[in-house]
Amino acid sequence: MIGRWLGRSRTNRVQPTSPLAAVPTPPSAGVLSCRVLDPVNEPVRHAEFVLTDNLGRQVVSGGADPYGSFVTTVPAGEYRLAVQAEGYTPYRATTQVAENALASLGDVTLQLARPPELPEPGDWEIEPAHSSIGFTARHIGLARIHGQFKSFAGVVRLTEPVERSAMHVVIDAASIDTNMRMRDDHLRSADFLDVERFPTLEFYSDRFVHKGGNRWAVTGALSLHGVTRTVTLDTEYLGLGHGMEGEVRAACRATTELHRDDFTVSWQTMLARGIAVVGPSIRIDLDIQVVRKG
C-alpha cells in the first residue's frame, strides 16, 4: 500500500491523487519535483539537473522528460538545485525536502541566454594551424577508429543577417590519417575514397539556421566519392577571441553523421569480398577557427 511506504500517521499519509502516490518513497526520504519551461511556456526537453547537498556534494543528476519535468527521490534534507539547458541562463534554487512529502518547485521558467558576439560581415578563412577535421568510425566487430584529414581549406562569407551567409570547404582526400599506414593506404584506394578519381571532398553551404543561444544548423551539399548529398552540421558557436598578434578570431565546433552507402561506398559489398571494413556510419567532428581574409 502507498500509505505504508509514505508514512504511518494520518497527518502525512498521501492521498491517492497526490503526485507521490506513484512514487515509492523509502523511509526518511521525500520527493523533489519541478517542470522547466521556456519564456513562451513550452517545455525545455533537453534541460539538465544537478542536485547537491549543503556540503556541495552531488546527490542526483539527470535530464528532463519530454514534458520538461524532473522528479527524484532523495533523503530528507536541504538541497541546492541547478538547472541548465543550451541557449538559456542557468537557474539555481535552494529547497528543503521533508520526510514523506513532496517538495515541488512548480514551473521554472528559463530565460534565453545572450548569444556570443558574432563576427563582422565579410570573408573569413579557416586557419588550419588551429583547426581540425576528424572522424570516428566503428570497425566491424571491433573498437572505434579515430582519424583526421590533415589538409583542408575553407572560406566563410558572413553577411547581415547571418542566416544568408555561405561557406565553402575543400578537403584533400589523400590527407586522411588514422595513424596506421596500411589502413590509410587502403582508405585512399578504390575500395573507399578512391583518391585518384576523387581527390577532394567539398562542402557548399546553402543555409544557416539559428537554433537558439549559440547553436546553429548549417545545411549544404557534400560531394564525396563522386556523389553529392545534403548534410547538416550541428554547430556550436564559441565566440570571438584574439591571436598572439592581436588578430580577431572566431571559433566553432560542428558535428554530423555520414552514411557510407549514401556515397556509394558499400560496406556490404566489401564484406562479401572478405575485406575488413569500418561500420556503415561515420561521425565527423570539426573544430574550426577563422580569421579575416587578408
XYZ file of C-alpha atoms in Angstrom:
294
model
C 0.000 0.000 0.000
C 1.182 3.536 -0.789
C 0.299 4.602 2.752
C 2.767 2.116 4.221
C 5.544 3.500 2.014
C 4.915 7.128 2.799
C 4.160 7.153 6.494
C 2.098 5.630 9.263
C 0.484 8.749 10.730
C -2.713 10.200 9.375
C -1.123 13.664 9.043
C 1.487 12.639 6.473
C -0.413 9.906 4.645
C -0.540 10.799 0.942
C -3.878 10.759 -0.835
C -4.134 8.578 -3.969
C -4.435 11.700 -6.149
C -1.108 13.127 -4.902
C 1.914 13.004 -7.232
C 3.616 10.943 -4.523
C 1.077 8.176 -4.913
C 3.022 6.853 -7.916
C 6.462 7.241 -6.302
C 7.504 4.534 -3.805
C 9.389 6.533 -1.182
C 11.768 4.830 1.281
C 11.686 5.775 4.974
C 13.354 9.114 5.818
C 13.053 10.261 2.189
C 10.972 12.714 0.212
C 10.368 13.683 -3.381
C 11.610 16.752 -5.253
C 9.997 17.846 -8.500
C 9.800 20.710 -10.959
C 8.919 21.418 -14.572
C 11.135 23.546 -16.810
C 9.596 25.898 -19.357
C 10.922 28.416 -21.842
C 9.712 32.041 -21.982
C 6.689 31.069 -24.125
C 5.706 28.250 -21.707
C 6.948 25.386 -23.861
C 8.770 22.539 -22.065
C 12.572 22.546 -22.257
C 13.114 18.878 -23.087
C 16.920 18.994 -23.051
C 17.229 20.590 -19.602
C 19.829 19.033 -17.288
C 19.518 18.914 -13.488
C 22.163 18.658 -10.773
C 21.150 18.331 -7.127
C 23.781 18.883 -4.410
C 23.626 18.742 -0.621
C 24.618 21.561 1.743
C 28.251 20.402 1.609
C 28.337 20.762 -2.171
C 28.324 17.023 -2.869
C 26.386 15.879 -5.925
C 23.445 13.710 -4.938
C 21.443 13.309 -8.162
C 21.814 14.408 -11.783
C 19.780 13.755 -14.880
C 17.687 15.135 -17.688
C 14.114 16.283 -18.109
C 11.438 14.042 -19.597
C 9.673 15.012 -22.869
C 7.412 17.338 -20.871
C 10.309 19.192 -19.247
C 9.643 17.548 -15.877
C 12.106 16.200 -13.334
C 11.177 14.030 -10.331
C 13.593 12.391 -7.908
C 13.527 10.699 -4.508
C 16.186 11.845 -2.044
C 16.861 11.613 1.700
C 15.179 14.361 3.674
C 17.336 17.487 3.924
C 18.297 20.779 2.343
C 19.424 20.811 -1.284
C 20.636 23.134 -3.997
C 19.205 22.571 -7.458
C 20.921 23.756 -10.654
C 19.055 23.609 -13.969
C 20.909 24.171 -17.246
C 19.966 23.992 -20.916
C 21.792 25.036 -24.045
C 20.856 28.583 -25.002
C 19.398 29.512 -21.597
C 20.652 31.238 -18.463
C 21.184 28.654 -15.653
C 18.607 28.529 -12.853
C 19.548 27.838 -9.221
C 17.388 27.349 -6.159
C 17.614 26.039 -2.599
C 14.848 23.853 -1.247
C 14.022 21.705 1.764
C 12.835 18.132 1.277
C 10.860 16.687 4.201
C 10.187 13.037 5.028
C 7.199 11.515 3.267
C 6.478 14.789 1.478
C 6.658 16.364 -1.945
C 8.892 19.420 -2.347
C 7.665 20.939 -5.603
C 9.317 23.934 -7.203
C 6.441 24.112 -9.650
C 7.114 25.629 -13.072
C 10.619 27.019 -13.512
C 10.998 29.418 -16.456
C 14.443 29.622 -18.049
C 15.430 32.880 -19.690
C 17.202 32.943 -23.021
C 20.924 33.489 -22.680
C 22.550 36.290 -24.601
C 24.371 34.651 -27.517
C 28.087 35.339 -28.050
C 29.003 38.315 -30.220
C 29.098 37.350 -33.888
C 31.982 38.162 -36.251
C 31.687 41.201 -38.504
C 30.343 40.661 -42.039
C 32.991 39.830 -44.622
C 35.150 36.944 -45.787
C 36.756 34.787 -43.109
C 39.099 31.903 -43.873
C 39.778 28.738 -41.923
C 43.103 28.882 -40.088
C 44.442 25.294 -40.470
C 47.027 25.529 -37.666
C 44.244 25.979 -35.101
C 41.558 23.849 -36.760
C 40.889 20.147 -37.228
C 38.547 17.906 -39.203
C 38.314 14.499 -37.572
C 36.130 11.425 -37.837
C 35.165 8.399 -35.795
C 34.020 5.073 -37.222
C 33.413 1.687 -35.678
C 35.410 -1.185 -37.099
C 33.203 -4.211 -37.782
C 33.139 -6.170 -34.511
C 35.990 -4.161 -33.001
C 36.748 -0.845 -31.322
C 36.277 2.619 -32.795
C 38.718 4.019 -35.317
C 39.694 7.694 -34.982
C 41.211 9.686 -37.782
C 41.560 13.110 -39.345
C 42.132 14.934 -42.602
C 45.360 16.886 -42.321
C 44.968 19.144 -45.354
C 41.944 21.372 -45.945
C 40.945 24.955 -46.672
C 37.760 26.940 -46.451
C 36.128 30.349 -46.535
C 33.050 31.648 -44.720
C 31.319 34.701 -46.209
C 29.402 36.264 -43.331
C 26.525 38.579 -44.159
C 23.878 40.616 -42.403
C 21.694 38.843 -41.468
C 23.910 35.862 -40.666
C 21.273 33.438 -41.968
C 22.261 34.467 -45.514
C 25.935 33.586 -45.012
C 27.746 30.944 -47.064
C 30.634 28.546 -46.534
C 32.884 26.550 -48.864
C 35.284 23.901 -47.549
C 37.672 21.742 -49.605
C 39.360 18.681 -48.050
C 42.308 16.814 -49.571
C 41.102 13.203 -49.569
C 44.653 11.813 -49.695
C 45.477 13.558 -46.400
C 43.418 11.034 -44.412
C 45.342 9.800 -41.378
C 44.320 7.113 -38.870
C 47.852 6.612 -37.516
C 48.269 3.305 -39.397
C 49.912 3.453 -42.825
C 48.473 0.198 -44.195
C 44.938 1.189 -43.213
C 45.387 4.717 -44.595
C 46.585 3.326 -47.936
C 43.504 1.119 -48.027
C 41.205 4.053 -47.226
C 42.759 6.002 -50.118
C 42.216 3.075 -52.510
C 39.282 2.423 -54.844
C 37.606 0.403 -52.070
C 36.929 3.587 -50.107
C 37.760 7.194 -51.050
C 39.341 6.360 -54.431
C 41.524 9.466 -54.231
C 42.910 9.094 -57.760
C 39.415 9.619 -59.214
C 38.040 11.866 -56.449
C 40.930 13.861 -54.960
C 38.792 16.201 -52.827
C 35.753 16.307 -50.588
C 33.819 19.586 -50.903
C 31.079 21.215 -48.867
C 28.990 24.173 -50.052
C 26.524 25.556 -47.533
C 23.126 26.851 -48.612
C 21.501 27.717 -45.282
C 22.427 28.941 -41.800
C 19.650 28.436 -39.223
C 19.845 29.836 -35.686
C 18.673 27.168 -33.210
C 18.832 29.428 -30.149
C 21.665 30.559 -27.905
C 24.966 29.595 -29.515
C 23.522 26.692 -31.560
C 23.296 26.824 -35.346
C 22.442 24.358 -38.082
C 24.485 24.746 -41.261
C 22.961 22.802 -44.156
C 24.623 22.276 -47.501
C 25.837 19.901 -50.200
C 28.705 17.497 -49.524
C 30.461 15.954 -52.519
C 32.335 12.736 -51.671
C 33.338 9.799 -53.842
C 31.648 11.386 -56.860
C 28.270 11.700 -55.133
C 26.637 14.845 -53.711
C 24.264 14.660 -50.740
C 22.656 17.191 -48.411
C 24.083 17.175 -44.891
C 23.517 19.343 -41.819
C 26.279 20.415 -39.455
C 25.093 20.707 -35.839
C 27.182 23.740 -34.921
C 28.142 25.361 -31.630
C 29.472 28.910 -31.988
C 32.157 29.550 -29.342
C 32.599 33.296 -29.787
C 35.393 35.744 -30.617
C 38.969 35.893 -29.369
C 42.384 37.279 -30.271
C 45.508 35.564 -31.552
C 49.075 36.185 -30.441
C 49.419 39.042 -32.916
C 46.149 40.618 -31.849
C 44.119 39.402 -34.824
C 40.431 38.698 -34.243
C 39.429 35.048 -34.409
C 36.069 33.302 -34.331
C 35.689 29.675 -33.258
C 33.069 26.966 -33.570
C 32.584 23.227 -33.214
C 30.367 21.155 -35.501
C 29.338 17.532 -35.931
C 27.443 15.469 -38.476
C 26.957 11.804 -39.299
C 27.525 10.320 -42.743
C 26.199 7.023 -44.048
C 28.699 5.457 -46.405
C 26.040 3.790 -48.568
C 24.737 7.292 -49.391
C 28.069 7.938 -51.113
C 28.224 4.548 -52.912
C 30.897 3.213 -50.564
C 29.144 -0.102 -49.896
C 30.336 -1.963 -46.825
C 28.108 -4.950 -47.656
C 29.924 -5.435 -50.955
C 33.311 -5.274 -49.277
C 32.237 -7.726 -46.572
C 31.208 -10.180 -49.275
C 34.686 -9.839 -50.754
C 36.274 -10.533 -47.364
C 37.604 -7.004 -46.858
C 37.812 -5.817 -43.238
C 35.900 -2.553 -43.130
C 34.601 0.100 -40.800
C 30.915 0.355 -39.980
C 28.239 1.908 -42.193
C 28.115 5.310 -40.445
C 30.875 7.789 -39.697
C 30.774 10.721 -37.283
C 32.522 13.879 -38.468
C 33.842 16.391 -35.913
C 35.040 19.841 -36.896
C 36.892 22.205 -34.568
C 37.353 25.405 -36.534
C 38.921 28.836 -36.103
C 38.535 31.511 -38.770
C 40.379 34.804 -39.314
C 39.625 37.774 -41.578
C 40.750 37.067 -45.103
C 43.554 39.441 -45.983
